[in-house]
Short mmCIF file of C-alpha atoms in Angstrom, two decimals:
data_model
loop_
_atom_site.label_atom_id
_atom_site.label_comp_id
_atom_site.label_asym_id
_atom_site.label_seq_id
_atom_site.Cartn_x
_atom_site.Cartn_y
_atom_site.Cartn_z
CA UNK A 91 10.14 -16.35 -13.87
CA UNK A 92 8.27 -16.14 -17.17
CA UNK A 93 8.60 -13.24 -19.56
CA UNK A 94 5.31 -11.62 -18.58
CA UNK A 95 6.13 -11.66 -14.87
CA UNK A 96 9.61 -10.34 -15.57
CA UNK A 97 8.09 -7.45 -17.52
CA UNK A 98 6.03 -6.37 -14.51
CA UNK A 99 8.79 -7.00 -11.96
CA UNK A 100 10.99 -4.75 -14.11
CA UNK A 101 8.19 -2.19 -14.19
CA UNK A 102 8.07 -2.18 -10.38
CA UNK A 103 11.80 -1.51 -10.41
CA UNK A 104 11.45 1.19 -13.05
CA UNK A 105 8.75 2.99 -11.07
CA UNK A 106 10.92 2.23 -8.01
CA UNK A 107 8.59 3.93 -5.55
CA UNK A 108 5.99 1.52 -4.26
CA UNK A 109 3.75 1.04 -1.30
CA UNK A 110 4.57 -2.04 0.78
CA UNK A 111 1.74 -3.47 2.84
CA UNK A 112 2.09 -5.89 5.72
CA UNK A 113 -0.04 -7.26 8.55
CA UNK A 114 1.01 -6.13 12.04
CA UNK A 115 1.03 -8.03 15.32
CA UNK A 116 -2.61 -7.08 15.91
CA UNK A 117 -3.74 -8.29 12.49
CA UNK A 118 -4.10 -4.74 11.15
CA UNK A 119 -2.95 -3.66 7.68
CA UNK A 120 0.05 -1.34 7.67
CA UNK A 121 1.74 0.25 4.70
CA UNK A 122 4.57 2.59 3.87
CA UNK A 123 6.39 3.88 0.82
CA UNK A 124 9.49 1.88 -0.08
CA UNK A 125 11.82 1.43 -3.04
CA UNK A 126 12.03 -1.74 -5.10
CA UNK A 127 15.81 -1.88 -5.07
CA UNK A 128 16.68 -4.69 -7.48
CA UNK A 129 14.56 -6.68 -9.94
CA UNK A 130 15.89 -10.09 -10.93
CA UNK A 131 14.71 -13.44 -12.24
CA UNK A 132 14.37 -14.72 -8.68
CA UNK A 133 12.17 -11.80 -7.61
CA UNK A 134 12.34 -8.30 -6.14
CA UNK A 135 14.77 -7.13 -3.47
CA UNK A 136 13.92 -4.61 -0.77
CA UNK A 137 15.75 -3.45 2.36
CA UNK A 138 14.70 -2.25 5.77
CA UNK A 139 16.34 -1.89 9.17
CA UNK A 140 15.92 -4.18 12.14
CA UNK A 141 14.47 -1.41 14.29
CA UNK A 142 11.37 -0.88 12.20
CA UNK A 143 7.94 -2.43 12.65
CA UNK A 144 8.18 -3.18 8.90
CA UNK A 145 11.13 -5.53 9.59
CA UNK A 146 9.27 -7.32 12.34
CA UNK A 147 6.15 -7.68 10.20
CA UNK A 148 8.13 -9.14 7.29
CA UNK A 149 9.85 -11.64 9.59
CA UNK A 150 6.70 -12.55 11.53
CA UNK A 151 4.39 -13.01 8.53
CA UNK A 152 6.71 -13.74 5.57
CA UNK A 153 4.31 -11.75 3.40
CA UNK A 154 4.18 -8.39 1.67
CA UNK A 155 1.90 -6.69 -0.85
CA UNK A 156 3.12 -3.99 -3.20
CA UNK A 157 1.30 -1.40 -5.23
CA UNK A 158 2.68 1.30 -7.45
CA UNK A 159 1.55 3.99 -9.82
CA UNK A 160 3.27 3.99 -13.21
CA UNK A 161 3.66 6.92 -15.55
CA UNK A 162 0.47 7.61 -17.54
CA UNK A 163 -1.74 6.35 -14.76
CA UNK A 164 -1.33 2.62 -15.03
CA UNK A 165 -1.18 0.90 -11.70
CA UNK A 166 0.51 -2.27 -10.45
CA UNK A 167 -0.40 -4.48 -7.54
CA UNK A 168 1.21 -7.58 -6.15
CA UNK A 169 0.98 -9.86 -3.12
CA UNK A 170 3.54 -12.47 -2.25
CA UNK A 171 6.05 -14.06 0.06
CA UNK A 172 9.28 -12.63 1.36
CA UNK A 173 12.36 -13.94 3.15
CA UNK A 174 15.45 -12.32 4.60
CA UNK A 175 18.59 -12.87 2.50
CA UNK A 176 22.32 -12.61 3.04
CA UNK A 177 23.82 -9.23 4.06
CA UNK A 178 25.77 -9.11 0.77
CA UNK A 179 22.47 -8.08 -0.80
CA UNK A 180 22.54 -4.86 1.20
CA UNK A 181 25.81 -3.98 -0.55
CA UNK A 182 24.37 -4.89 -3.94
CA UNK A 183 21.39 -2.68 -3.22
CA UNK A 184 23.71 0.24 -2.44
CA UNK A 185 25.61 -0.37 -5.69
CA UNK A 186 22.36 -0.31 -7.65
CA UNK A 187 20.95 2.64 -5.67
CA UNK A 188 23.77 5.06 -4.79
CA UNK A 189 21.31 7.50 -3.19
CA UNK A 190 21.10 5.06 -0.28
CA UNK A 191 24.53 6.30 0.81
CA UNK A 192 22.99 9.63 1.74
CA UNK A 193 20.40 8.05 3.98
CA UNK A 194 22.69 5.42 5.51
CA UNK A 195 26.23 6.82 5.13
CA UNK A 196 29.35 4.73 5.65
CA UNK A 197 29.08 1.85 8.06
CA UNK A 198 25.61 2.86 9.26
CA UNK A 199 24.26 0.66 6.47
CA UNK A 200 24.90 -2.21 8.90
CA UNK A 201 21.49 -1.40 10.39
CA UNK A 202 19.85 -2.65 7.18
CA UNK A 203 18.73 -6.12 6.20
CA UNK A 204 17.78 -7.28 2.71
CA UNK A 205 14.72 -9.27 1.73
CA UNK A 206 13.78 -11.15 -1.42
CA UNK A 207 10.16 -11.25 -2.53
CA UNK A 208 10.52 -14.74 -3.93
CA UNK A 209 7.00 -15.53 -5.11
CA UNK A 210 3.66 -13.91 -5.65
CA UNK A 211 0.97 -12.81 -8.04
CA UNK A 212 -0.15 -9.43 -9.25
CA UNK A 213 -1.93 -7.33 -11.76
CA UNK A 214 -1.30 -4.41 -14.06
CA UNK A 215 -4.29 -2.12 -14.43
CA UNK A 216 -4.92 0.80 -16.79
CA UNK A 217 -7.94 2.78 -15.71
CA UNK A 218 -7.55 5.55 -18.26
CA UNK A 219 -8.12 3.54 -21.42
CA UNK A 220 -11.70 2.79 -22.47
CA UNK A 221 -12.50 0.05 -21.89
CA UNK A 222 -10.07 -0.30 -19.02
CA UNK A 223 -7.25 -2.81 -19.41
CA UNK A 224 -5.78 -5.32 -16.98
CA UNK A 225 -3.34 -8.18 -17.06
CA UNK A 226 -2.41 -10.64 -14.33
CA UNK A 227 1.03 -12.12 -13.71
CA UNK A 228 2.74 -14.39 -11.19
CA UNK A 229 6.08 -16.02 -10.45
CA UNK A 230 6.80 -19.19 -8.50
CA UNK A 231 3.06 -19.49 -7.86
CA UNK A 232 -0.20 -19.49 -9.84
CA UNK A 233 -1.92 -16.37 -11.13
CA UNK A 234 -4.88 -15.51 -8.91
CA UNK A 235 -8.35 -16.08 -10.30
CA UNK A 236 -10.25 -12.79 -10.32
CA UNK A 237 -13.37 -11.21 -11.73
CA UNK A 238 -16.48 -12.93 -13.02
CA UNK A 239 -17.52 -15.40 -15.68
CA UNK A 240 -20.81 -16.25 -17.35
CA UNK A 241 -21.73 -19.91 -17.14
CA UNK A 242 -23.81 -22.08 -19.48
CA UNK A 243 -26.87 -21.22 -17.38
CA UNK A 244 -27.01 -17.94 -19.33
CA UNK A 245 -30.27 -17.63 -21.30
CA UNK A 246 -29.17 -14.59 -23.27
CA UNK A 247 -31.77 -12.23 -21.76
CA UNK A 248 -29.34 -9.32 -21.99
CA UNK A 249 -30.13 -7.75 -18.61
CA UNK A 250 -26.42 -7.67 -17.80
CA UNK A 251 -25.54 -5.52 -20.81
CA UNK A 252 -26.72 -2.06 -19.69
CA UNK A 253 -25.34 -2.35 -16.14
CA UNK A 254 -21.76 -3.00 -17.31
CA UNK A 255 -19.79 0.26 -16.90
CA UNK A 256 -17.19 -0.80 -19.46
CA UNK A 257 -19.44 -2.58 -21.99
CA UNK A 258 -17.22 -5.63 -21.74
CA UNK A 259 -19.96 -8.25 -21.97
CA UNK A 260 -20.22 -9.88 -25.39
CA UNK A 261 -23.36 -11.52 -26.78
CA UNK A 262 -23.33 -15.15 -27.82
CA UNK A 263 -25.23 -18.41 -27.30
CA UNK A 264 -23.98 -17.98 -23.76
CA UNK A 265 -22.74 -14.45 -23.12
CA UNK A 266 -19.11 -13.85 -22.24
CA UNK A 267 -17.06 -11.32 -20.26
CA UNK A 268 -13.89 -9.81 -21.70
CA UNK A 269 -11.91 -10.29 -18.52
CA UNK A 270 -9.05 -8.05 -19.52
CA UNK A 271 -11.47 -5.10 -19.79
CA UNK A 272 -13.62 -5.88 -16.75
CA UNK A 273 -13.74 -3.53 -13.75
CA UNK A 274 -14.75 -6.52 -11.59
CA UNK A 275 -17.52 -4.35 -10.15
CA UNK A 276 -20.03 -7.21 -9.90
CA UNK A 277 -22.93 -5.28 -11.46
CA UNK A 278 -23.61 -8.13 -13.94
CA UNK A 279 -23.76 -10.66 -11.12
CA UNK A 280 -26.36 -8.57 -9.31
CA UNK A 281 -28.40 -8.04 -12.50
CA UNK A 282 -28.52 -11.65 -13.71
CA UNK A 283 -31.95 -13.24 -13.01
CA UNK A 284 -30.60 -16.73 -13.74
CA UNK A 285 -27.72 -16.84 -11.27
CA UNK A 286 -25.59 -17.59 -14.35
CA UNK A 287 -22.68 -15.37 -13.37
CA UNK A 288 -19.96 -16.77 -11.19
CA UNK A 289 -17.47 -14.86 -9.06
CA UNK A 290 -13.94 -16.20 -9.54
CA UNK A 291 -12.27 -14.61 -6.51
CA UNK A 292 -13.11 -15.07 -2.80
CA UNK B 262 -10.06 16.50 13.71
CA UNK B 263 -7.21 18.75 14.83
CA UNK B 264 -5.42 21.13 12.50
CA UNK B 265 -2.37 18.91 12.06
CA UNK B 266 -4.43 15.85 11.11
CA UNK B 267 -6.54 17.95 8.75
CA UNK B 268 -3.37 19.15 7.04
CA UNK B 269 -2.31 15.59 6.25
CA UNK B 270 -5.81 14.39 5.35
CA UNK B 271 -5.93 17.29 2.88
CA UNK B 272 -2.52 16.26 1.59
CA UNK B 273 -3.80 12.74 0.93
CA UNK B 274 -6.64 14.31 -1.06
CA UNK B 275 -4.26 16.63 -2.89
CA UNK B 276 -2.01 13.74 -3.91
CA UNK B 277 -5.26 11.83 -4.57
CA UNK B 278 -3.51 8.66 -5.72
CA UNK B 279 -2.81 6.36 -2.79
CA UNK B 280 -2.20 2.73 -2.11
CA UNK B 281 -4.92 1.12 0.03
CA UNK B 282 -3.89 -1.95 2.00
CA UNK B 283 -6.24 -4.48 3.54
CA UNK B 284 -6.06 -7.94 5.06
CA UNK B 285 -7.76 -10.66 3.02
CA UNK B 286 -9.77 -13.70 4.15
CA UNK B 287 -6.56 -15.71 4.51
CA UNK B 288 -4.85 -13.06 6.64
CA UNK B 289 -2.59 -11.93 3.78
CA UNK B 290 -1.84 -8.29 3.01
CA UNK B 291 -3.39 -7.00 -0.21
CA UNK B 292 -3.06 -3.57 -1.73
CA UNK B 293 -4.15 -1.61 -4.76
CA UNK B 294 -4.02 1.95 -6.04
CA UNK B 295 -7.11 3.99 -5.19
CA UNK B 296 -8.15 7.64 -5.10
CA UNK B 297 -8.86 9.55 -1.90
CA UNK B 298 -12.09 11.07 -3.17
CA UNK B 299 -13.09 13.58 -0.49
CA UNK B 300 -11.22 14.92 2.55
CA UNK B 301 -13.37 16.30 5.36
CA UNK B 302 -13.29 16.96 9.09
CA UNK B 303 -14.83 13.54 9.72
CA UNK B 304 -12.19 11.72 7.67
CA UNK B 305 -11.44 10.51 4.14
CA UNK B 306 -13.97 9.09 1.69
CA UNK B 307 -13.21 6.34 -0.78
CA UNK B 308 -15.42 4.25 -3.08
CA UNK B 309 -15.31 0.73 -4.42
CA UNK B 310 -17.77 -1.69 -5.97
CA UNK B 311 -19.46 -4.61 -4.28
CA UNK B 312 -17.90 -7.13 -6.64
CA UNK B 313 -14.32 -6.47 -5.63
CA UNK B 314 -12.24 -8.32 -3.03
CA UNK B 315 -11.37 -4.82 -1.73
CA UNK B 316 -15.05 -4.26 -0.80
CA UNK B 317 -15.27 -7.59 1.01
CA UNK B 318 -12.01 -6.92 2.87
CA UNK B 319 -13.20 -3.47 4.00
CA UNK B 320 -16.50 -4.91 5.23
CA UNK B 321 -14.95 -7.98 6.87
CA UNK B 322 -12.11 -6.20 8.69
CA UNK B 323 -13.25 -2.58 9.04
CA UNK B 324 -9.65 -1.54 8.51
CA UNK B 325 -7.52 0.04 5.81
CA UNK B 326 -3.99 1.43 5.56
CA UNK B 327 -3.05 4.12 3.07
CA UNK B 328 0.27 5.27 1.76
CA UNK B 329 1.05 7.92 -0.80
CA UNK B 330 3.95 9.67 -2.40
CA UNK B 331 3.76 13.47 -2.39
CA UNK B 332 5.48 15.84 -4.79
CA UNK B 333 9.15 16.36 -3.89
CA UNK B 334 9.49 12.87 -2.45
CA UNK B 335 7.71 13.22 0.86
CA UNK B 336 5.65 10.21 1.76
CA UNK B 337 2.50 9.70 3.80
CA UNK B 338 1.29 6.62 5.61
CA UNK B 339 -1.84 5.96 7.59
CA UNK B 340 -3.69 3.07 9.21
CA UNK B 341 -7.22 3.28 10.48
CA UNK B 342 -10.82 2.18 10.58
CA UNK B 343 -13.41 2.35 7.84
CA UNK B 344 -17.17 1.96 7.59
CA UNK B 345 -19.62 1.92 4.72
CA UNK B 346 -21.69 5.12 4.44
CA UNK B 347 -24.92 6.17 2.72
CA UNK B 348 -25.15 5.91 -1.08
CA UNK B 349 -25.53 9.71 -1.30
CA UNK B 350 -21.76 9.81 -0.76
CA UNK B 351 -21.24 8.06 -4.08
CA UNK B 352 -22.98 11.02 -5.76
CA UNK B 353 -20.91 13.50 -3.78
CA UNK B 354 -17.76 11.66 -4.82
CA UNK B 355 -18.80 11.95 -8.49
CA UNK B 356 -19.44 15.68 -8.03
CA UNK B 357 -15.98 16.14 -6.55
CA UNK B 358 -14.31 13.80 -9.08
CA UNK B 359 -16.02 14.21 -12.47
CA UNK B 360 -13.55 11.78 -14.10
CA UNK B 361 -15.44 9.00 -12.32
CA UNK B 362 -18.20 9.44 -14.92
CA UNK B 363 -15.90 8.02 -17.55
CA UNK B 364 -15.20 4.88 -15.57
CA UNK B 365 -18.76 4.38 -14.29
CA UNK B 366 -20.99 6.21 -16.82
CA UNK B 367 -24.64 6.97 -16.14
CA UNK B 368 -26.49 4.62 -13.86
CA UNK B 369 -23.61 2.11 -13.72
CA UNK B 370 -22.35 4.05 -10.70
CA UNK B 371 -24.95 2.06 -8.78
CA UNK B 372 -22.32 -0.68 -8.53
CA UNK B 373 -20.29 1.54 -6.19
CA UNK B 374 -20.42 1.93 -2.45
CA UNK B 375 -18.82 4.70 -0.40
CA UNK B 376 -16.70 4.29 2.72
CA UNK B 377 -15.54 6.76 5.36
CA UNK B 378 -12.15 6.28 6.98
CA UNK B 379 -13.37 7.64 10.30
CA UNK B 380 -10.32 7.26 12.53
CA UNK B 381 -6.67 6.40 12.37
CA UNK B 382 -3.11 7.50 12.79
CA UNK B 383 -0.34 8.18 10.36
CA UNK B 384 2.92 9.80 9.56
CA UNK B 385 4.43 12.20 7.07
CA UNK B 386 8.00 11.37 6.16
CA UNK B 387 10.60 13.32 4.17
CA UNK B 388 13.54 11.13 3.26
CA UNK B 389 15.27 13.67 1.06
CA UNK B 390 16.09 16.28 3.70
CA UNK B 391 19.13 15.75 5.89
CA UNK B 392 18.47 14.85 8.58
CA UNK B 393 15.24 13.21 7.45
CA UNK B 394 12.02 14.67 8.78
CA UNK B 395 8.90 13.02 10.08
CA UNK B 396 5.69 14.04 11.83
CA UNK B 397 2.92 11.88 13.21
CA UNK B 398 -0.79 12.70 13.19
CA UNK B 399 -4.07 11.06 14.17
CA UNK B 400 -7.79 11.73 14.28
CA UNK B 401 -10.41 10.20 16.55
CA UNK B 402 -7.65 8.08 18.08
CA UNK B 403 -4.21 8.54 19.64
CA UNK B 404 -1.03 9.07 17.68
CA UNK B 405 0.99 5.84 17.58
CA UNK B 406 4.17 5.65 19.62
CA UNK B 407 7.10 4.97 17.33
CA UNK B 408 10.86 4.99 17.28
CA UNK B 409 13.22 4.87 20.23
CA UNK B 410 14.04 6.83 23.36
CA UNK B 411 17.04 6.97 25.64
CA UNK B 412 16.24 6.36 29.28
CA UNK B 413 17.93 7.58 32.45
CA UNK B 414 20.09 4.43 32.41
CA UNK B 415 22.27 6.21 29.82
CA UNK B 416 25.83 6.68 31.11
CA UNK B 417 26.88 8.99 28.28
CA UNK B 418 29.45 6.59 26.81
CA UNK B 419 28.70 7.85 23.31
CA UNK B 420 28.77 4.47 21.54
CA UNK B 421 25.42 5.26 19.96
CA UNK B 422 26.66 8.40 18.23
CA UNK B 423 28.66 6.96 15.30
CA UNK B 424 26.09 4.30 14.40
CA UNK B 425 23.25 6.81 13.91
CA UNK B 426 22.83 7.30 10.14
CA UNK B 427 21.16 10.68 10.62
CA UNK B 428 23.22 12.04 13.53
CA UNK B 429 20.03 12.67 15.44
CA UNK B 430 21.31 11.69 18.90
CA UNK B 431 22.10 14.68 21.12
CA UNK B 432 24.55 14.64 24.01
CA UNK B 433 23.43 15.50 27.50
CA UNK B 434 23.48 14.17 31.06
CA UNK B 435 21.33 11.49 29.57
CA UNK B 436 21.52 11.49 25.78
CA UNK B 437 18.40 12.18 23.74
CA UNK B 438 17.01 11.28 20.31
CA UNK B 439 15.52 13.91 18.03
CA UNK B 440 12.50 11.81 17.16
CA UNK B 441 11.40 13.95 14.25
CA UNK B 442 14.71 13.26 12.50
CA UNK B 443 15.09 9.59 13.44
CA UNK B 444 15.06 6.84 10.79
CA UNK B 445 13.89 4.40 13.47
CA UNK B 446 16.56 1.98 12.26
CA UNK B 447 17.40 0.69 15.73
CA UNK B 448 21.18 0.95 15.34
CA UNK B 449 21.49 2.87 18.64
CA UNK B 450 19.54 0.19 20.49
CA UNK B 451 21.91 -2.48 19.20
CA UNK B 452 24.99 -0.40 20.06
CA UNK B 453 24.06 0.58 23.63
CA UNK B 454 26.00 -1.48 26.19
CA UNK B 455 23.71 -0.32 29.01
CA UNK B 456 20.37 -1.39 27.59
CA UNK B 457 19.41 2.25 28.06
CA UNK B 458 17.52 2.60 24.80
CA UNK B 459 13.88 1.69 24.68
CA UNK B 460 11.81 0.81 21.62
CA UNK B 461 8.49 2.68 21.65
CA UNK B 462 6.64 0.61 19.04
CA UNK B 463 5.81 -3.12 19.07
#
């Protein structure tokens, strides 16, 4: 895991409380609040019990998405792959999170299974700075393309400038978008008479 | 919407900051932090802009799941259906959330579209009381069955009692589970030699 990804994986652990989203057996999104129990170079560890729909959804799909709210209103999101790991990780989770002993006292922790989120990509997002700030990260996979870019078809007419909520379009021979400050709202794409703006995500 | 559902819809609005989970075009879970902008008898209103994957996922699937962390460590989760509503709701959202003017100043709010989460079911969950506490709710649809129940096949052997992390199994001619205090871990199901415990969710 590179340094940038590790920074955000550690931030997930520091915030600890995250939403974990999965897809259920009917293809519907489901989410619940969980704890990111351990952050490590190989990924993030979580636990759940075999009786829960969450367990079944993790096993069936091998995928989970996380989002979390950091202090000072910066948010984190992440989507990646997950696999069940050895039971010893349940004990390590209890060592790192002693409060778990109150929820699953003594041997009742046997109901739990541990999972490693072993790859995925995400984004840190700060809505309260002006312009807003964002940074993408990933581990064991590529960062996801997102947002918009202005192609060489740009004629510099400037119609995109006033519609940008964050004034993150910069003039030039071809205009450019400061991607780290872009809301990804798509207003510039809709305003461009040349079709010179390209969407980078699906 | 009944009184119980309204209580939790209002709680989502009070917490305001929630994770919104969707399913993307590849069937993967995706989530991000959003604001629940307006709570009303017809449901919860959210906004997003047309350029975002979130918008496309809401339109394509008509579904969203929310989860949120309340003060004092109680959590909320919800999964339901969503539809785009008239643009006038964007203005109402800005009236109810003046901070939106800093993110989308002036006419740039035109990039936004409003959505109503018009039905769904959810649960409030308090992990920090002992035993834990939970309550389900729903509007314009049924509450989801969840957890476990002990059927008449129970012979009262008591093997389920020590494995329950929350001591929420009560003795009786047939034993019972206090569903509002159940972690839904499934330990009792695994421990029952009679197959007398039934899982209520998929």
